[in-house]
Short mmCIF file of C-alpha atoms in Angstrom, two decimals:
data_model
loop_
_atom_site.label_atom_id
_atom_site.label_comp_id
_atom_site.label_asym_id
_atom_site.label_seq_id
_atom_site.Cartn_x
_atom_site.Cartn_y
_atom_site.Cartn_z
CA UNK A 217 0.00 0.00 0.00
CA UNK A 218 1.39 3.41 -0.98
CA UNK A 219 0.02 6.42 0.88
CA UNK A 220 1.34 9.95 0.70
CA UNK A 221 -1.32 11.86 2.58
CA UNK A 222 -3.03 13.15 -0.54
CA UNK A 223 -3.21 10.21 -2.87
CA UNK A 224 -3.56 6.52 -2.06
CA UNK A 225 -2.75 3.52 -4.22
CA UNK A 226 -2.83 -0.21 -3.83
CA UNK A 227 0.47 -1.53 -5.17
CA UNK A 228 1.10 -5.15 -4.31
CA UNK A 229 4.41 -6.91 -4.88
CA UNK A 230 4.89 -10.52 -3.88
CA UNK A 231 8.21 -12.21 -3.10
CA UNK A 232 8.53 -14.71 -4.58
CA UNK A 233 6.29 -13.74 -7.49
CA UNK A 234 4.67 -17.18 -7.66
CA UNK A 235 2.58 -17.62 -4.48
CA UNK A 236 2.90 -21.40 -4.75
CA UNK A 237 6.59 -21.02 -3.91
CA UNK A 238 5.61 -20.17 -0.36
CA UNK A 239 4.22 -23.65 0.10
CA UNK A 240 7.43 -25.12 -1.34
CA UNK A 241 9.48 -23.35 1.33
CA UNK A 242 11.25 -21.09 -1.13
CA UNK A 243 13.17 -19.39 1.67
CA UNK A 244 15.12 -21.51 4.14
CA UNK A 245 17.46 -19.83 6.63
CA UNK A 246 21.18 -20.55 6.76
CA UNK A 247 21.24 -20.19 10.53
CA UNK A 248 18.96 -21.02 13.42
CA UNK A 249 17.04 -18.06 14.84
CA UNK A 250 13.84 -17.26 16.68
CA UNK A 251 11.11 -14.84 15.66
CA UNK A 252 7.85 -14.38 17.54
CA UNK A 253 8.42 -17.58 19.46
CA UNK A 254 9.00 -19.61 16.29
CA UNK A 255 12.39 -21.27 15.92
CA UNK A 256 13.79 -21.51 12.40
CA UNK A 257 16.47 -24.17 12.09
CA UNK A 258 19.44 -24.06 9.80
CA UNK A 259 18.91 -25.65 6.41
CA UNK A 260 21.88 -27.91 5.76
CA UNK A 261 20.66 -29.42 2.51
CA UNK A 262 20.85 -26.32 0.28
CA UNK A 263 23.86 -24.10 -0.22
CA UNK A 264 21.95 -21.01 -1.35
CA UNK A 265 18.87 -19.71 0.44
CA UNK A 266 18.19 -16.12 -0.56
CA UNK A 267 15.12 -14.03 -1.24
CA UNK A 268 15.48 -11.88 -4.36
CA UNK A 269 13.89 -8.49 -4.96
CA UNK A 270 14.03 -9.14 -8.73
CA UNK A 271 16.07 -5.93 -9.17
CA UNK A 272 13.02 -3.94 -8.11
CA UNK A 273 12.63 -1.02 -5.71
CA UNK A 274 9.61 -1.16 -3.45
CA UNK A 275 8.38 0.67 -0.39
CA UNK A 276 5.22 1.07 1.63
CA UNK A 277 3.73 -1.57 3.90
CA UNK A 278 5.60 -4.89 3.98
CA UNK A 279 4.11 -8.10 5.29
CA UNK A 280 6.32 -11.10 6.08
CA UNK A 281 4.49 -14.41 6.49
CA UNK A 282 6.07 -17.51 8.03
CA UNK A 283 4.78 -20.98 7.15
CA UNK A 284 5.38 -24.35 8.80
CA UNK A 285 4.02 -27.50 7.19
CA UNK A 286 2.11 -25.31 4.71
CA UNK A 287 0.33 -23.50 7.54
CA UNK A 288 0.93 -19.82 8.32
CA UNK A 289 2.29 -19.56 11.84
CA UNK A 290 3.48 -15.98 12.02
CA UNK A 291 3.02 -12.58 10.39
CA UNK A 292 5.27 -9.54 10.74
CA UNK A 293 4.33 -6.09 9.40
CA UNK A 294 6.76 -3.22 8.93
CA UNK A 295 7.00 -0.08 6.78
CA UNK A 296 9.62 0.83 4.18
CA UNK A 297 10.25 4.52 3.53
CA UNK A 298 12.54 6.29 1.06
CA UNK A 299 15.43 8.73 1.52
CA UNK A 300 16.10 11.42 -1.06
CA UNK A 301 19.34 11.58 -3.06
CA UNK A 302 21.50 14.68 -2.90
CA UNK A 303 21.36 16.99 -5.88
CA UNK A 304 24.99 16.08 -6.54
CA UNK A 305 23.99 12.42 -6.94
CA UNK A 306 21.15 13.32 -9.28
CA UNK A 307 23.33 15.65 -11.35
CA UNK A 308 26.00 12.95 -11.63
CA UNK A 309 23.35 10.57 -12.95
CA UNK A 310 22.08 13.16 -15.45
CA UNK A 311 25.64 13.68 -16.70
CA UNK A 312 26.44 9.96 -16.76
CA UNK A 313 23.37 9.16 -18.86
CA UNK A 314 23.88 12.16 -21.16
CA UNK A 315 20.54 13.67 -20.16
CA UNK A 316 22.05 17.03 -19.17
CA UNK A 317 23.51 17.45 -22.65
CA UNK A 318 20.34 16.23 -24.29
CA UNK A 319 18.07 18.71 -22.52
CA UNK A 320 19.90 21.74 -21.08
CA UNK A 321 16.95 22.62 -18.78
CA UNK A 322 16.50 19.17 -17.18
CA UNK A 323 18.08 20.06 -13.81
CA UNK A 324 15.86 23.12 -13.39
CA UNK A 325 12.79 21.23 -14.59
CA UNK A 326 13.30 18.41 -12.07
CA UNK A 327 13.99 20.92 -9.33
CA UNK A 328 10.73 22.73 -10.11
CA UNK A 329 8.64 19.58 -10.48
CA UNK A 330 9.89 18.13 -7.18
CA UNK A 331 9.81 21.38 -5.21
CA UNK A 332 13.52 21.07 -4.46
CA UNK A 333 14.69 24.64 -5.00
CA UNK A 334 16.87 25.67 -2.07
CA UNK A 335 17.19 22.12 -0.73
CA UNK A 336 20.32 19.97 -0.59
CA UNK A 337 18.36 17.01 -1.91
CA UNK A 338 16.18 16.35 -4.93
CA UNK A 339 12.81 15.23 -3.64
CA UNK A 340 11.54 11.87 -4.76
CA UNK A 341 9.97 11.47 -1.33
CA UNK A 342 8.35 13.83 1.15
CA UNK A 343 11.36 15.05 3.10
CA UNK A 344 11.30 15.57 6.89
CA UNK A 345 14.09 18.14 6.57
CA UNK A 346 11.79 20.21 4.34
CA UNK A 347 8.87 20.07 6.78
CA UNK A 348 9.90 19.04 10.29
CA UNK A 349 6.28 18.45 11.28
CA UNK A 350 6.26 15.33 9.10
CA UNK A 351 7.19 11.98 10.59
CA UNK A 352 8.02 8.43 9.45
CA UNK A 353 4.70 7.07 10.70
CA UNK A 354 3.21 3.72 9.84
CA UNK A 355 0.09 5.10 8.16
CA UNK A 356 1.80 7.23 5.53
CA UNK A 357 -1.06 9.72 5.91
CA UNK A 358 -1.52 13.14 7.46
CA UNK A 359 1.70 14.11 9.21
CA UNK A 360 3.15 10.61 8.77
CA UNK A 361 4.12 11.11 5.13
CA UNK A 362 7.90 11.45 5.54
CA UNK A 363 9.64 9.04 3.20
CA UNK A 364 6.60 8.44 0.99
CA UNK A 365 6.64 9.36 -2.74
CA UNK A 366 5.74 12.98 -3.42
CA UNK A 367 2.47 13.45 -5.26
CA UNK A 368 1.03 16.36 -7.21
CA UNK A 369 -2.24 17.02 -8.98
CA UNK A 370 -3.52 15.39 -11.16
CA UNK A 371 -1.60 12.15 -10.72
CA UNK A 372 2.07 13.16 -10.73
CA UNK A 373 4.59 11.05 -8.82
CA UNK A 374 8.16 11.56 -7.72
CA UNK A 375 10.98 13.76 -8.90
CA UNK A 376 9.69 14.23 -12.42
CA UNK A 377 6.02 14.24 -11.36
CA UNK A 378 5.30 11.39 -13.76
CA UNK A 379 1.62 11.80 -14.66
CA UNK A 380 0.12 9.39 -17.17
CA UNK A 381 -3.52 10.19 -16.39
CA UNK A 382 -3.88 11.94 -19.75
CA UNK A 383 -3.65 8.57 -21.51
CA UNK A 384 -5.81 5.48 -21.05
CA UNK A 385 -5.31 1.73 -21.13
CA UNK A 386 -7.18 -0.72 -23.36
CA UNK A 387 -10.15 -0.60 -20.96
CA UNK A 388 -10.41 3.17 -21.10
CA UNK A 389 -9.03 3.61 -17.57
CA UNK A 390 -6.60 6.52 -17.01
CA UNK A 391 -3.06 5.21 -16.63
CA UNK A 392 -0.90 5.78 -13.58
CA UNK A 393 2.85 5.67 -13.07
CA UNK A 394 4.29 2.22 -12.44
CA UNK A 395 5.28 1.42 -8.87
CA UNK A 396 8.99 1.31 -9.75
CA UNK A 397 8.84 5.00 -10.71
CA UNK A 398 7.55 5.85 -7.23
CA UNK A 399 10.39 4.24 -5.28
CA UNK A 400 13.35 4.32 -7.69
CA UNK A 401 14.38 7.91 -8.40
CA UNK A 402 16.59 6.87 -11.31
CA UNK A 403 13.64 5.15 -12.97
CA UNK A 404 11.60 8.29 -12.34
CA UNK A 405 14.23 10.45 -14.06
CA UNK A 406 14.45 7.98 -16.97
CA UNK A 407 10.69 8.27 -17.45
CA UNK A 408 10.87 12.07 -17.35
CA UNK A 409 13.40 11.93 -20.20
CA UNK A 410 11.20 9.45 -22.04
CA UNK A 411 8.24 11.79 -21.70
CA UNK A 412 10.32 14.68 -23.04
CA UNK A 413 11.16 12.49 -26.04
CA UNK A 414 7.44 11.86 -26.55
CA UNK A 415 6.77 15.59 -26.36
CA UNK A 416 9.42 16.16 -29.05
CA UNK A 417 7.56 13.70 -31.27
CA UNK A 418 4.32 15.54 -30.53
CA UNK A 419 5.94 18.77 -31.73
CA UNK A 420 6.66 16.97 -35.01
CA UNK A 421 3.06 15.75 -35.29
CA UNK A 422 1.27 16.87 -38.46
CA UNK A 423 -2.16 15.39 -37.65
CA UNK A 424 -5.32 17.39 -37.07
CA UNK A 425 -8.03 17.18 -34.43
CA UNK A 426 -11.15 16.05 -36.30
CA UNK A 427 -13.51 18.00 -34.05
CA UNK A 428 -11.69 21.33 -33.65
CA UNK A 429 -9.71 21.18 -36.93
CA UNK A 430 -6.69 22.31 -34.93
CA UNK A 431 -3.24 20.90 -35.64
CA UNK A 432 -1.59 19.24 -32.68
CA UNK A 433 2.10 19.86 -33.20
CA UNK A 434 4.44 22.68 -34.13
CA UNK A 435 5.20 21.07 -37.48
CA UNK A 436 1.54 20.56 -38.32
CA UNK A 437 0.85 24.24 -37.68
CA UNK A 438 3.79 25.26 -39.85
CA UNK A 439 2.76 23.00 -42.72
CA UNK A 440 -0.82 24.28 -42.68
CA UNK A 441 0.38 27.91 -42.63
CA UNK A 442 2.74 27.27 -45.53
CA UNK A 443 -0.11 25.69 -47.45
CA UNK A 444 -2.16 28.85 -47.02
CA UNK A 445 0.79 31.24 -47.44
CA UNK A 446 3.33 29.60 -49.79
CA UNK A 447 5.32 32.80 -50.42
CA UNK A 448 6.03 33.56 -46.75
CA UNK A 449 9.36 32.45 -45.25
CA UNK A 450 8.31 31.04 -41.87
CA UNK A 451 11.89 30.94 -40.56
CA UNK A 452 12.08 34.75 -40.71
CA UNK A 453 9.11 35.20 -38.43
CA UNK A 454 9.15 38.49 -36.52
CA UNK A 455 8.08 37.13 -33.13
CA UNK A 456 9.35 39.48 -30.43
CA UNK A 457 11.98 38.12 -28.05
CA UNK A 458 10.48 37.16 -24.71
CA UNK A 459 12.21 36.78 -21.36
CA UNK A 460 11.05 34.00 -19.08
CA UNK A 461 12.85 33.98 -15.75
CA UNK A 462 16.60 34.04 -16.39
CA UNK A 463 16.28 33.09 -20.04
CA UNK A 464 15.45 35.07 -23.15
CA UNK A 465 13.85 33.10 -25.97
CA UNK A 466 14.39 34.30 -29.53
CA UNK A 467 13.92 33.21 -33.13
CA UNK A 468 17.08 31.13 -33.45
CA UNK A 469 17.71 27.45 -34.00
CA UNK A 470 17.68 25.02 -31.10
CA UNK A 471 20.79 23.32 -29.78
CA UNK A 472 18.70 20.40 -28.49
CA UNK A 473 19.66 17.45 -30.73
CA UNK A 474 16.14 15.99 -30.74
CA UNK A 475 14.75 19.23 -32.22
CA UNK A 476 17.26 19.48 -35.08
CA UNK A 477 14.72 18.53 -37.77
CA UNK A 478 12.57 21.54 -36.81
CA UNK A 479 15.38 24.08 -37.08
CA UNK A 480 14.58 24.88 -40.71
CA UNK A 481 11.64 26.89 -39.41
CA UNK A 482 13.83 29.07 -37.19
CA UNK A 483 16.30 31.80 -38.18
CA UNK A 484 19.80 30.32 -38.29
CA UNK A 485 21.32 33.80 -38.74
CA UNK A 486 20.48 34.58 -35.12
CA UNK A 487 22.31 31.53 -33.73
CA UNK A 488 25.29 33.71 -32.89
CA UNK A 489 23.13 35.41 -30.25
CA UNK A 490 22.70 32.23 -28.22
CA UNK A 491 24.37 32.30 -24.81
CA UNK A 492 25.03 29.72 -22.13
CA UNK A 493 25.52 30.13 -18.41
CA UNK A 494 23.56 30.37 -15.17
CA UNK A 495 22.37 33.89 -16.06
CA UNK A 496 21.81 35.77 -19.29
CA UNK A 497 20.83 32.66 -21.22
CA UNK A 498 19.47 33.05 -24.74
CA UNK A 499 17.71 30.07 -26.26
CA UNK A 500 15.37 29.12 -29.09
CA UNK A 501 11.59 29.48 -29.07
CA UNK A 502 11.54 25.76 -29.85
CA UNK A 503 13.06 25.05 -26.43
CA UNK A 504 10.34 27.06 -24.69
CA UNK A 505 7.71 25.14 -26.63
CA UNK A 506 9.16 21.84 -25.42
CA UNK A 507 9.44 22.99 -21.79
CA UNK A 508 5.81 24.08 -21.68
CA UNK A 509 4.71 20.92 -23.44
CA UNK A 510 6.15 18.85 -20.57
CA UNK A 511 3.57 20.55 -18.38
CA UNK A 512 0.61 21.29 -20.66
CA UNK A 513 -0.07 22.90 -24.03
CA UNK A 514 2.09 24.79 -26.49
CA UNK A 515 4.19 27.92 -26.08
CA UNK A 516 4.16 28.56 -29.85
CA UNK A 517 0.40 28.52 -30.28
CA UNK A 518 -0.26 29.63 -33.87
CA UNK A 519 1.26 31.47 -36.81
CA UNK A 520 -0.25 34.86 -37.71
CA UNK A 521 0.26 37.65 -40.24
CA UNK A 522 0.46 41.25 -39.04
CA UNK A 523 -0.80 44.31 -40.90
CA UNK A 524 2.41 44.49 -42.93
CA UNK A 525 2.18 40.87 -44.03
CA UNK A 526 4.95 39.72 -41.70
CA UNK A 527 4.59 36.33 -40.05
CA UNK A 528 4.86 35.88 -36.29
CA UNK A 529 4.07 33.26 -33.67
CA UNK A 530 1.30 33.95 -31.19
CA UNK A 531 2.73 33.09 -27.76
CA UNK A 532 0.70 31.43 -25.04
CA UNK A 533 2.89 31.22 -21.97
CA UNK A 534 0.12 30.48 -19.43
CA UNK A 535 -1.33 27.03 -18.79
CA UNK A 536 -5.08 26.56 -18.08
CA UNK A 537 -4.44 27.29 -14.38
CA UNK A 538 -2.93 30.67 -15.21
CA UNK A 539 0.61 29.52 -14.38
CA UNK A 540 3.57 30.47 -16.55
CA UNK A 541 5.32 27.10 -16.40
CA UNK A 542 8.21 28.11 -18.68
CA UNK A 543 8.95 31.07 -16.44
CA UNK A 544 8.74 28.93 -13.30
CA UNK A 545 11.34 26.51 -14.68
CA UNK A 546 13.57 29.23 -16.08
CA UNK A 547 13.67 31.15 -12.81
CA UNK A 548 15.63 28.23 -11.29
CA UNK A 549 19.39 28.13 -11.72
CA UNK A 550 21.07 24.74 -11.91
CA UNK A 551 23.15 25.50 -8.81
CA UNK A 552 20.18 26.25 -6.53
#
């Protein structure tokens, strides 16, 4: 059972996976010991007697059941809670996997999603150091949420706030993040990168919503505009530079490798204006579109023509809740 005080799930994980193994005495101790008045004698017939976690990370409520002659004779309940990694550990993992080079904003995005700005750790779990009123209680509810996976509306979990509720399974039920992503912060980060990759593909989508007739992705919007305005050079669009937090977004090409195929629709002559560093950053509008898309919607909403016949992108920097997500992420420096 996973509880975090706001959201509750039923996540069961059996060791061993096949329940029939329990009746075959899958686990036999190497030494004699007593637990709850039951004496377990050393097994001298088998050299290896280990319980495997199947390379899985799990937390929550654990129940250990002891059987003798196929009859349960004891039950022991305890609670597993998680400890957050330091930011240094997370950054080392991002560098090791190449994620930091793939998406320059990933450290700030994870810091924003997990509410870790100003902390020494990156929060995968509700951290007692962040709120000292929390405790490692057995219920995992109310004030006993320390060490349980952080949760955010609508169904976001962990460091990257992995929220799959926007998609449904074959039965039409909204999906939820797999249990591994709740307890293994590396898996959570991997999924955040995977989701960013999916958002990149969505930007390249050229399909159209049958009901609204709106094009889903950046590329679809460009193609439709070019169809209606074949003589207009989209890459020379006159969209005004916009500053979000510490970063100014302009009409230049993106340095993000995954977005390279979309760079033809941005002005390569302005690439020399790009800057890197903790302050004074200058990046492509394409990057802002991707950052917002991780949260909800598009930054580059639609292509328009002004009174002089010049093309520009209409910017929508607010999400449906009135929050400027791009600004929130870009206000965070990677060393905070």
